[in-house]
Short mmCIF file of C-alpha atoms in Angstrom, two decimals:
data_model
loop_
_atom_site.label_atom_id
_atom_site.label_comp_id
_atom_site.label_asym_id
_atom_site.label_seq_id
_atom_site.Cartn_x
_atom_site.Cartn_y
_atom_site.Cartn_z
CA MET G 25 -82.00 -61.11 -191.12
CA LEU G 26 -78.76 -61.53 -189.18
CA GLU G 27 -77.88 -64.38 -186.84
CA ASN G 28 -74.89 -65.25 -184.66
CA LEU G 29 -73.41 -61.78 -184.28
CA SER G 30 -70.97 -60.41 -181.75
CA VAL G 31 -71.81 -57.27 -179.78
CA ALA G 32 -69.30 -54.81 -178.31
CA LEU G 33 -69.17 -51.22 -177.11
CA ASN G 34 -69.31 -48.60 -179.86
CA SER G 35 -65.86 -47.22 -179.11
CA GLY G 36 -64.29 -46.97 -182.55
CA LYS G 37 -62.53 -43.87 -183.86
CA TYR G 38 -65.53 -42.96 -186.02
CA LYS G 39 -69.12 -43.82 -185.16
CA PRO G 40 -71.69 -44.42 -187.95
CA THR G 41 -74.37 -44.28 -185.24
CA MET G 42 -74.43 -42.95 -181.68
CA HIS G 43 -75.81 -46.23 -180.35
CA GLU G 44 -74.01 -47.54 -177.27
CA PHE G 45 -73.18 -50.85 -178.95
CA ARG G 46 -72.05 -52.10 -182.35
CA MET G 47 -72.32 -55.51 -184.01
CA PHE G 48 -69.55 -57.64 -185.54
CA PHE G 49 -69.80 -60.35 -188.15
CA LYS G 50 -68.20 -63.66 -187.21
CA ARG G 51 -67.32 -66.72 -189.22
CA GLU G 52 -70.58 -68.29 -187.99
CA THR G 53 -72.75 -65.24 -188.83
CA ARG G 54 -75.69 -66.01 -191.13
CA VAL G 55 -77.33 -63.42 -193.41
CA THR G 56 -80.78 -64.10 -194.86
CA LEU G 57 -82.44 -61.84 -197.44
CA VAL G 58 -85.85 -60.59 -196.32
CA GLU G 59 -88.26 -58.66 -198.55
CA ASP G 60 -89.83 -56.00 -196.34
CA SER G 61 -90.69 -52.61 -197.80
CA SER G 62 -91.13 -51.09 -194.33
CA ILE G 63 -87.37 -51.28 -193.77
CA PRO G 64 -85.52 -48.35 -195.42
CA LEU G 65 -83.09 -49.46 -198.09
CA TYR G 66 -80.30 -47.07 -197.09
CA GLY G 67 -81.34 -45.82 -193.66
CA PHE G 68 -80.29 -42.20 -194.18
CA SER G 69 -80.22 -39.89 -191.17
CA PHE G 70 -79.55 -36.44 -192.60
CA VAL G 71 -77.94 -33.86 -190.34
CA PRO G 72 -78.94 -30.20 -190.97
CA PHE G 73 -76.16 -27.98 -192.32
CA VAL G 74 -76.67 -25.55 -189.44
CA GLU G 75 -75.80 -28.28 -186.92
CA ILE G 76 -72.58 -29.15 -188.78
CA LEU G 77 -71.55 -25.52 -189.23
CA ASN G 78 -72.04 -24.93 -185.50
CA GLU G 79 -69.49 -27.57 -184.55
CA THR G 80 -66.33 -26.11 -183.00
CA LYS G 81 -64.09 -29.16 -183.30
CA ASP G 82 -63.81 -32.44 -185.16
CA ASP G 83 -66.71 -34.73 -184.25
CA ARG G 84 -66.16 -38.49 -184.35
CA ARG G 85 -69.70 -39.34 -185.39
CA LEU G 86 -70.36 -40.00 -189.07
CA VAL G 87 -73.18 -38.00 -190.64
CA ASP G 88 -75.34 -38.07 -193.77
CA VAL G 89 -75.64 -34.89 -195.84
CA LEU G 90 -77.87 -33.96 -198.77
CA GLY G 91 -77.56 -30.91 -201.01
CA VAL G 92 -77.26 -29.49 -204.49
CA VAL G 93 -73.79 -28.82 -205.86
CA THR G 94 -73.16 -25.09 -206.30
CA GLY G 95 -69.39 -25.13 -206.70
CA LYS G 96 -66.45 -27.34 -207.59
CA GLY G 97 -62.72 -26.94 -207.21
CA ASN G 98 -59.92 -28.43 -209.25
CA LEU G 99 -58.56 -31.91 -208.64
CA ILE G 100 -55.63 -31.45 -206.26
CA GLU G 101 -52.74 -33.90 -206.46
CA PHE G 102 -49.93 -34.10 -203.90
CA LYS G 103 -47.72 -36.61 -202.15
CA LYS G 104 -47.85 -37.60 -198.49
CA GLU G 105 -45.02 -39.74 -197.17
CA GLY G 106 -44.14 -40.55 -200.77
CA LYS G 107 -47.64 -41.77 -201.65
CA PRO G 108 -49.80 -39.91 -204.22
CA CYS G 109 -53.00 -38.34 -202.84
CA ASN G 110 -55.93 -36.73 -204.66
CA TYR G 111 -58.96 -34.72 -203.61
CA VAL G 112 -61.56 -32.32 -204.94
CA VAL G 113 -63.62 -29.80 -202.96
CA ILE G 114 -67.28 -29.30 -203.82
CA GLU G 115 -69.85 -26.96 -202.30
CA LEU G 116 -73.32 -28.15 -201.30
CA GLU G 117 -76.34 -25.94 -200.62
CA ASN G 118 -79.55 -26.85 -198.85
CA ILE G 119 -82.91 -25.44 -199.92
CA GLU G 120 -84.67 -24.00 -196.90
CA GLY G 121 -81.85 -22.14 -195.16
CA GLY G 122 -79.67 -21.28 -198.14
CA LEU G 123 -76.63 -22.46 -196.16
CA LYS G 124 -73.55 -23.79 -197.92
CA LEU G 125 -71.31 -26.62 -196.79
CA ARG G 126 -67.88 -27.54 -198.12
CA CYS G 127 -67.41 -31.21 -198.90
CA THR G 128 -64.00 -32.77 -199.64
CA LEU G 129 -63.99 -35.94 -201.73
CA TRP G 130 -60.83 -38.02 -201.53
CA GLU G 131 -59.33 -40.56 -203.92
CA ASP G 132 -61.93 -42.85 -205.56
CA TYR G 133 -64.79 -40.61 -204.43
CA ALA G 134 -63.19 -37.62 -206.17
CA PHE G 135 -62.69 -39.58 -209.39
CA MET G 136 -66.24 -40.96 -209.21
CA PHE G 137 -67.68 -37.45 -208.88
CA LEU G 138 -65.60 -35.96 -211.72
CA LYS G 139 -66.40 -38.88 -214.04
CA HIS G 140 -70.13 -38.48 -213.33
CA LEU G 141 -69.94 -34.79 -214.28
CA GLU G 142 -68.14 -35.70 -217.49
CA ASP G 143 -70.44 -38.57 -218.47
CA HIS G 144 -73.77 -37.10 -217.31
CA PRO G 145 -74.08 -33.36 -218.06
CA SER G 146 -76.98 -31.87 -216.11
CA GLU G 147 -78.43 -28.54 -215.04
CA SER G 148 -78.02 -29.53 -211.42
CA TYR G 149 -76.39 -32.26 -209.37
CA VAL G 150 -77.98 -33.39 -206.12
CA VAL G 151 -75.59 -35.30 -203.90
CA VAL G 152 -75.91 -37.55 -200.88
CA LEU G 153 -72.77 -38.38 -198.93
CA GLN G 154 -73.54 -41.04 -196.36
CA PHE G 155 -71.25 -41.71 -193.38
CA ALA G 156 -69.22 -38.52 -193.84
CA LYS G 157 -66.84 -37.24 -191.18
CA MET G 158 -66.88 -33.65 -189.95
CA LYS G 159 -63.61 -31.74 -190.12
CA ASN G 160 -62.69 -28.31 -188.78
CA PHE G 161 -60.06 -26.66 -190.97
CA LYS G 162 -58.91 -23.09 -190.26
CA GLY G 163 -62.08 -22.35 -188.33
CA SER G 164 -64.47 -23.64 -191.00
CA VAL G 165 -66.33 -26.93 -190.53
CA GLY G 166 -67.02 -29.16 -193.52
CA VAL G 167 -67.42 -32.83 -194.32
CA SER G 168 -65.35 -35.42 -196.18
CA ASN G 169 -65.62 -39.08 -197.03
CA THR G 170 -64.03 -41.81 -194.95
CA THR G 171 -61.64 -44.25 -196.61
CA TYR G 172 -63.99 -47.23 -196.83
CA ASN G 173 -67.36 -46.60 -195.18
CA SER G 174 -68.82 -43.59 -197.03
CA LYS G 175 -71.33 -43.89 -199.85
CA LEU G 176 -71.71 -41.27 -202.58
CA PHE G 177 -74.97 -40.82 -204.53
CA ILE G 178 -75.15 -38.32 -207.43
CA ASN G 179 -78.57 -37.67 -209.03
CA ALA G 180 -79.43 -41.25 -208.11
CA ASN G 181 -82.93 -42.67 -208.54
CA ILE G 182 -83.66 -42.90 -204.84
CA PRO G 183 -86.61 -41.28 -203.03
CA GLU G 184 -84.48 -38.87 -201.01
CA ILE G 185 -82.78 -37.34 -204.05
CA GLU G 186 -85.94 -37.34 -206.16
CA ASP G 187 -87.85 -35.54 -203.39
CA PHE G 188 -85.03 -32.97 -203.06
CA GLN G 189 -85.07 -32.37 -206.82
CA MET G 190 -88.82 -31.77 -206.77
CA ARG G 191 -88.50 -29.29 -203.90
CA LEU G 192 -85.59 -27.63 -205.68
CA LYS G 193 -87.63 -27.08 -208.84
CA SER G 194 -90.52 -25.58 -206.89
CA SER G 195 -88.37 -23.34 -204.72
CA ASP G 196 -87.30 -19.77 -205.43
CA SER G 197 -83.65 -20.83 -205.12
CA GLN G 198 -83.77 -22.84 -208.36
CA GLN G 199 -83.16 -19.73 -210.46
CA GLY G 200 -80.36 -18.53 -208.19
CA ILE G 201 -78.23 -21.71 -208.18
CA GLN G 202 -74.99 -21.25 -210.07
CA PHE G 203 -72.32 -23.89 -210.52
CA SER G 204 -69.17 -21.90 -209.75
CA GLN G 205 -65.46 -22.68 -209.81
CA LEU G 206 -64.10 -22.78 -206.27
CA SER G 207 -60.75 -21.31 -205.41
CA ASP G 208 -58.02 -23.77 -204.48
CA HIS G 209 -57.18 -21.50 -201.54
CA ALA G 210 -58.54 -23.05 -198.36
CA SER G 211 -59.68 -19.90 -196.54
CA LEU G 212 -63.11 -18.43 -197.14
CA THR G 213 -63.75 -14.95 -198.47
CA LEU G 214 -65.54 -12.48 -196.22
CA GLU G 215 -68.67 -12.83 -198.37
CA GLU G 216 -68.60 -16.63 -198.02
CA GLU G 217 -67.92 -16.45 -194.30
CA PHE G 218 -70.60 -13.94 -193.34
CA LEU G 219 -73.19 -13.91 -196.13
CA GLU G 220 -73.27 -17.52 -197.28
CA ARG G 221 -71.98 -19.94 -194.66
CA GLY G 222 -72.25 -18.26 -191.28
CA VAL G 223 -75.19 -18.95 -188.96
CA TYR G 224 -76.45 -15.61 -187.56
CA LYS G 225 -77.46 -15.02 -183.97
CA SER G 226 -78.09 -11.72 -182.21
CA ILE G 227 -76.13 -10.96 -179.05
CA ALA G 228 -79.15 -11.82 -176.92
CA ASP G 229 -79.35 -15.20 -178.65
CA LEU G 230 -75.62 -15.79 -178.20
CA LYS G 231 -76.13 -15.50 -174.46
CA GLU G 232 -78.73 -18.28 -174.53
CA VAL G 233 -76.40 -20.83 -176.16
CA THR G 234 -75.86 -23.91 -173.96
CA GLN G 235 -73.10 -25.70 -175.87
CA ASN G 236 -69.88 -24.73 -177.62
CA SER G 237 -70.84 -23.22 -180.97
CA VAL G 238 -69.69 -20.92 -183.78
CA PHE G 239 -71.89 -18.12 -185.13
CA VAL G 240 -71.73 -14.82 -186.98
CA THR G 241 -73.18 -11.63 -185.53
CA ILE G 242 -73.11 -7.88 -185.99
CA GLY G 243 -72.57 -5.14 -183.45
CA THR G 244 -70.98 -1.83 -182.56
CA VAL G 245 -68.04 -1.57 -180.18
CA LYS G 246 -69.15 0.88 -177.49
CA ASP G 247 -66.33 0.50 -175.03
CA ILE G 248 -62.90 -1.00 -174.39
CA GLU G 249 -62.96 -2.77 -171.05
CA SER G 250 -59.76 -1.16 -169.84
CA GLU G 251 -60.07 -2.42 -166.27
CA TYR G 252 -58.51 -5.59 -167.68
CA ASN G 253 -55.14 -5.79 -169.39
CA TRP G 254 -55.05 -5.56 -173.15
CA CYS G 255 -52.04 -7.85 -173.67
CA TYR G 256 -50.42 -10.87 -172.06
CA ARG G 257 -47.17 -12.82 -171.95
CA ALA G 258 -47.50 -15.69 -174.41
CA CYS G 259 -45.58 -18.83 -175.17
CA LYS G 260 -43.69 -18.42 -178.44
CA LYS G 261 -44.68 -21.93 -179.52
CA CYS G 262 -48.35 -22.38 -178.57
CA SER G 263 -49.50 -18.81 -177.62
CA LEU G 264 -50.81 -19.92 -174.22
CA GLY G 265 -50.28 -17.51 -171.34
CA LEU G 266 -47.05 -17.99 -169.38
CA LYS G 267 -46.66 -17.95 -165.62
CA LEU G 268 -43.66 -16.33 -164.00
CA GLY G 269 -41.66 -18.57 -161.71
CA GLY G 270 -38.49 -16.98 -160.40
CA SER G 271 -36.58 -15.68 -163.40
CA MET G 272 -38.24 -18.04 -165.91
CA PHE G 273 -41.62 -18.24 -167.60
CA TYR G 274 -43.49 -21.56 -167.55
CA CYS G 275 -45.86 -22.90 -170.24
CA LYS G 276 -48.32 -25.42 -168.88
CA LYS G 277 -49.16 -26.80 -172.31
CA CYS G 278 -45.60 -27.24 -173.58
CA VAL G 279 -44.37 -28.20 -170.07
CA THR G 280 -41.34 -25.97 -170.70
CA HIS G 281 -39.58 -23.07 -169.01
CA TYR G 282 -38.54 -20.08 -171.12
CA SER G 283 -36.37 -17.07 -170.44
CA THR G 284 -38.34 -14.88 -172.86
CA PHE G 285 -41.93 -14.41 -173.93
CA VAL G 286 -43.99 -12.97 -176.78
CA THR G 287 -46.43 -10.12 -176.15
CA ARG G 288 -49.86 -10.80 -177.65
CA TYR G 289 -53.15 -8.91 -177.70
CA SER G 290 -56.16 -9.93 -175.59
CA ILE G 291 -58.53 -6.97 -175.92
CA GLN G 292 -61.99 -7.09 -174.40
CA LEU G 293 -64.58 -5.21 -176.42
CA ARG G 294 -68.03 -4.28 -175.16
CA VAL G 295 -70.23 -4.92 -178.20
CA VAL G 296 -73.89 -3.92 -178.54
CA ASP G 297 -76.68 -4.60 -181.00
CA GLU G 298 -80.41 -3.88 -180.95
CA THR G 299 -81.00 -6.78 -178.52
CA ASP G 300 -78.27 -6.67 -175.86
CA SER G 301 -74.58 -6.19 -175.11
CA ALA G 302 -71.75 -8.61 -174.37
CA SER G 303 -68.01 -8.79 -173.87
CA PHE G 304 -66.10 -10.15 -176.88
CA ILE G 305 -62.45 -11.17 -176.57
CA LEU G 306 -60.19 -10.21 -179.47
CA PHE G 307 -56.86 -11.99 -179.64
CA ASP G 308 -53.57 -11.24 -181.29
CA LYS G 309 -53.72 -11.76 -185.05
CA LYS G 310 -57.16 -10.23 -185.58
CA ALA G 311 -56.29 -7.25 -183.40
CA SER G 312 -52.96 -6.71 -185.20
CA ASN G 313 -54.65 -6.81 -188.61
CA PHE G 314 -57.02 -4.03 -187.61
CA LEU G 315 -54.62 -1.87 -185.58
CA LYS G 316 -51.75 -2.28 -188.09
CA ILE G 317 -49.23 -2.65 -185.26
CA PRO G 318 -48.10 -5.80 -183.39
CA ALA G 319 -48.69 -6.00 -179.66
CA TYR G 320 -45.03 -5.93 -178.67
CA GLU G 321 -44.43 -2.66 -180.56
CA LEU G 322 -47.48 -1.00 -179.05
CA ARG G 323 -46.54 -2.19 -175.57
CA THR G 324 -42.97 -0.88 -175.94
CA SER G 325 -44.21 2.47 -177.22
CA TYR G 326 -46.76 2.73 -174.40
CA ILE G 327 -44.12 2.06 -171.73
CA VAL G 328 -41.71 4.60 -173.24
CA LYS G 329 -44.46 7.22 -173.20
CA GLY G 330 -45.16 6.48 -169.53
CA GLY G 331 -48.62 5.09 -170.17
CA ASP G 332 -51.09 4.79 -167.29
CA LYS G 333 -51.19 1.20 -166.03
CA ASN G 334 -54.95 1.51 -165.49
CA ARG G 335 -55.60 2.50 -169.08
CA HIS G 336 -54.87 1.19 -172.55
CA PRO G 337 -53.01 2.82 -175.46
CA GLU G 338 -55.09 5.34 -177.38
CA GLU G 339 -54.56 3.31 -180.58
CA ILE G 340 -56.95 0.68 -179.21
CA ASP G 341 -59.72 3.30 -179.02
CA SER G 342 -59.94 3.07 -182.82
CA PHE G 343 -62.31 0.12 -182.24
CA LYS G 344 -64.81 2.32 -180.40
CA ASP G 345 -68.06 3.36 -182.08
CA LYS G 346 -67.25 1.22 -185.12
CA LYS G 347 -69.60 -1.41 -186.49
CA PHE G 348 -68.24 -4.87 -187.29
CA LEU G 349 -69.33 -8.27 -188.45
CA PHE G 350 -67.97 -10.87 -186.05
CA LYS G 351 -67.42 -14.57 -186.42
CA VAL G 352 -67.44 -15.72 -182.81
CA GLN G 353 -66.90 -18.88 -180.85
CA VAL G 354 -69.11 -19.30 -177.80
CA LYS G 355 -67.35 -21.49 -175.27
CA ILE G 356 -69.33 -22.75 -172.31
CA GLN G 357 -67.38 -22.69 -169.04
CA ASP G 358 -69.83 -23.30 -166.20
CA MET G 359 -73.60 -23.44 -166.69
CA GLU G 360 -74.10 -22.87 -162.96
CA SER G 361 -72.52 -19.41 -163.06
CA ILE G 362 -74.33 -16.19 -163.95
CA VAL G 363 -72.02 -15.73 -166.93
CA PRO G 364 -71.46 -19.29 -168.13
CA TYR G 365 -69.67 -18.52 -171.39
CA VAL G 366 -66.74 -16.84 -173.09
CA ILE G 367 -67.27 -15.21 -176.49
CA SER G 368 -64.06 -14.97 -178.52
CA ILE G 369 -63.67 -13.44 -181.97
CA SER G 370 -62.24 -15.63 -184.73
CA ARG G 371 -62.80 -13.21 -187.65
CA LEU G 372 -63.61 -9.53 -188.14
CA CYS G 373 -65.17 -7.72 -191.07
CA PHE G 374 -65.40 -3.95 -191.29
CA GLU G 375 -66.11 -3.54 -195.01
CA ASP G 376 -69.18 -1.31 -195.38
CA ASN G 377 -70.64 -3.06 -198.42
CA ILE G 378 -70.54 -6.50 -196.76
CA ILE G 379 -72.00 -5.09 -193.54
CA ALA G 380 -74.82 -3.46 -195.54
CA SER G 381 -75.55 -6.74 -197.35
CA PHE G 382 -75.58 -8.59 -194.02
CA GLU G 383 -78.04 -6.09 -192.50
CA LYS G 384 -80.28 -6.34 -195.53
CA LYS G 385 -80.23 -10.14 -195.50
CA TYR G 386 -81.22 -10.36 -191.83
CA GLN G 387 -83.28 -7.13 -191.70
CA ILE G 388 -81.23 -5.71 -188.86
CA GLU G 389 -82.11 -2.31 -187.46
CA GLU G 390 -79.85 0.32 -185.93
CA VAL G 391 -79.01 0.08 -182.23
CA THR G 392 -81.53 2.18 -180.30
CA LEU G 393 -82.18 0.34 -177.05
CA ILE G 394 -78.85 0.32 -175.25
CA GLN G 395 -77.47 3.67 -174.23
CA ASP G 396 -73.93 4.83 -174.82
CA ASN G 397 -72.99 4.59 -171.16
CA SER G 398 -69.68 2.98 -170.36
CA GLU G 399 -70.75 1.93 -166.87
CA LEU G 400 -73.93 0.30 -168.11
CA LEU G 401 -72.11 -1.43 -170.94
CA SER G 402 -69.56 -2.96 -168.60
CA GLN G 403 -72.07 -4.04 -165.97
CA PHE G 404 -71.97 -7.70 -166.83
CA THR G 405 -68.41 -8.17 -167.99
CA GLU G 406 -67.42 -11.75 -168.65
CA SER G 407 -63.74 -10.89 -168.27
CA SER G 408 -63.08 -13.26 -165.38
CA ASP G 409 -63.62 -16.17 -167.76
CA LEU G 410 -60.76 -14.95 -169.91
CA LEU G 411 -58.43 -16.54 -167.36
CA LYS G 412 -59.76 -19.94 -168.34
CA VAL G 413 -59.04 -19.26 -172.01
CA LEU G 414 -55.47 -18.08 -171.43
CA ASP G 415 -54.90 -20.31 -168.38
CA VAL G 416 -52.95 -17.49 -166.73
CA ASP G 417 -53.56 -15.00 -163.95
CA LEU G 418 -54.40 -11.48 -165.11
CA ALA G 419 -51.52 -10.16 -163.02
CA GLU G 420 -49.22 -12.31 -165.14
CA TYR G 421 -50.30 -10.80 -168.48
CA CYS G 422 -47.36 -8.49 -169.08
CA GLY G 423 -43.95 -8.72 -167.49
CA ASN G 424 -43.79 -5.15 -166.29
CA ALA G 425 -44.99 -3.37 -163.19
CA SER G 426 -46.82 -0.90 -165.38
CA PHE G 427 -49.19 -3.68 -166.37
CA ASP G 428 -50.39 -4.87 -162.97
CA THR G 429 -54.03 -5.90 -162.85
CA PRO G 430 -56.20 -2.89 -162.01
CA SER G 431 -59.09 -3.33 -159.62
CA LYS G 432 -62.61 -3.77 -160.94
CA CYS G 433 -65.16 -0.98 -160.90
CA LYS G 434 -67.79 -1.65 -158.27
CA GLY G 435 -70.09 1.32 -158.75
CA GLU G 436 -73.83 0.90 -159.26
CA MET G 437 -74.67 0.84 -162.95
CA HIS G 438 -77.63 2.65 -164.46
CA SER G 439 -78.75 4.69 -167.44
CA GLU G 440 -81.21 7.51 -167.78
CA GLN G 441 -83.76 5.53 -169.77
CA THR G 442 -83.15 1.83 -169.39
CA ILE G 443 -82.16 -0.48 -166.57
CA VAL G 444 -80.72 -3.86 -167.52
CA ARG G 445 -80.85 -6.54 -164.86
CA VAL G 446 -79.81 -10.17 -164.81
CA ALA G 447 -81.85 -12.92 -163.23
CA VAL G 448 -81.12 -16.64 -163.01
CA HIS G 449 -84.14 -18.82 -163.64
CA GLY G 450 -84.50 -22.55 -163.05
CA ASP G 451 -85.27 -24.80 -166.01
CA GLU G 452 -88.05 -27.34 -165.54
CA GLN G 453 -86.26 -29.75 -167.87
CA SER G 454 -82.77 -29.35 -166.48
CA ALA G 455 -80.82 -28.38 -163.41
CA LYS G 456 -78.80 -25.94 -165.48
CA LYS G 457 -79.36 -22.26 -164.86
CA LEU G 458 -79.67 -20.05 -167.86
CA ARG G 459 -78.88 -16.35 -167.91
CA LYS G 460 -81.88 -14.21 -168.82
CA VAL G 461 -81.84 -10.52 -169.59
CA ILE G 462 -84.80 -8.43 -168.44
CA LYS G 463 -85.18 -4.88 -169.68
CA GLU G 464 -87.48 -2.49 -167.81
CA GLU G 465 -88.34 1.09 -168.57
CA LYS G 466 -87.43 3.37 -165.68
CA ASN G 467 -90.36 5.19 -164.17
#
């Protein structure tokens, strides 16, 4: 029992709870021990791995996580501002979903974990990290301990860990758990990204997302949306789109004028799967890695050849009719609009064996519903929202008259077998309007 506390708004940098207020101990605060078994001893509030992995940026709330250790990295030692720092990365897996979450233990928490492994050899290690902070590093979200507030439990005799151990023994995953050595390299392999850690959603499901999220999906590129420019003038420091003002280029983010710019890719791909189609935006580095040519070289070559301003270089057509695994970020722009989101690609995989494993894991069938019709596939292009991502007018993409913004196609879209229409339906629980896709067989 607590008496004589102070109460203030919960406005700290990190929030152990999402309650509006927090309590402070004062000199006059009194604490009385009360024996009451109905009050949880630790008060865990476990957050599902899928919720953490779907975060797109650092979240200031502190979370509790529970999982079995399936991997461990080496102890990393380095200096920051002359002070020694230490950390170790471990990998946790849940039972039901088979999802894996990277957990970074710093300083005393790292030494505590390594000492436990040395002193208490075991077939498995079930870990609870309470009051962990979520961190997004190179597009992958994980958790780490805070300096003072986090609590680490390893195979502890507490109900939550004991219950997890019992479920682990009775689950099919018990035989498949292997304690592996993690690479010290921070980036994930394609297998880790798409087969182990990524949360899969079909294209139809991506369109129903109502908050910024990261998912993995699979689809075939059926068209390049060439009515929109495939490159833009970018700031050489931050990559944001530049605006031309007189003879100089202005970066809104850097608040700086430049006399030169960098040409970067911004290719819009029409991607289909067995459920629907959508426009995915592919930016510079990922496009360069696949095309094997930087944007500025391709742009120069295209201009020299007298390329049509209403088309794109033929090299970009190498995306067409090719199946990929995509790691995508769904960014919500305006829930009141018919197309409230932008889907941008953060990683591509085109290795056949990984794609086959992905299809087998999620029992994905070949695309049969949507027809190979470029007009149909571009009917609901989300390209106008690209402006909000780049923060630049389309007409400003490339500093050359040959790259003026072409006009949109306005023809009526249809296919021989299937008509795809969009309707906006009200939600009884919310004023937000969600985009629904209705497919009807043509008579």
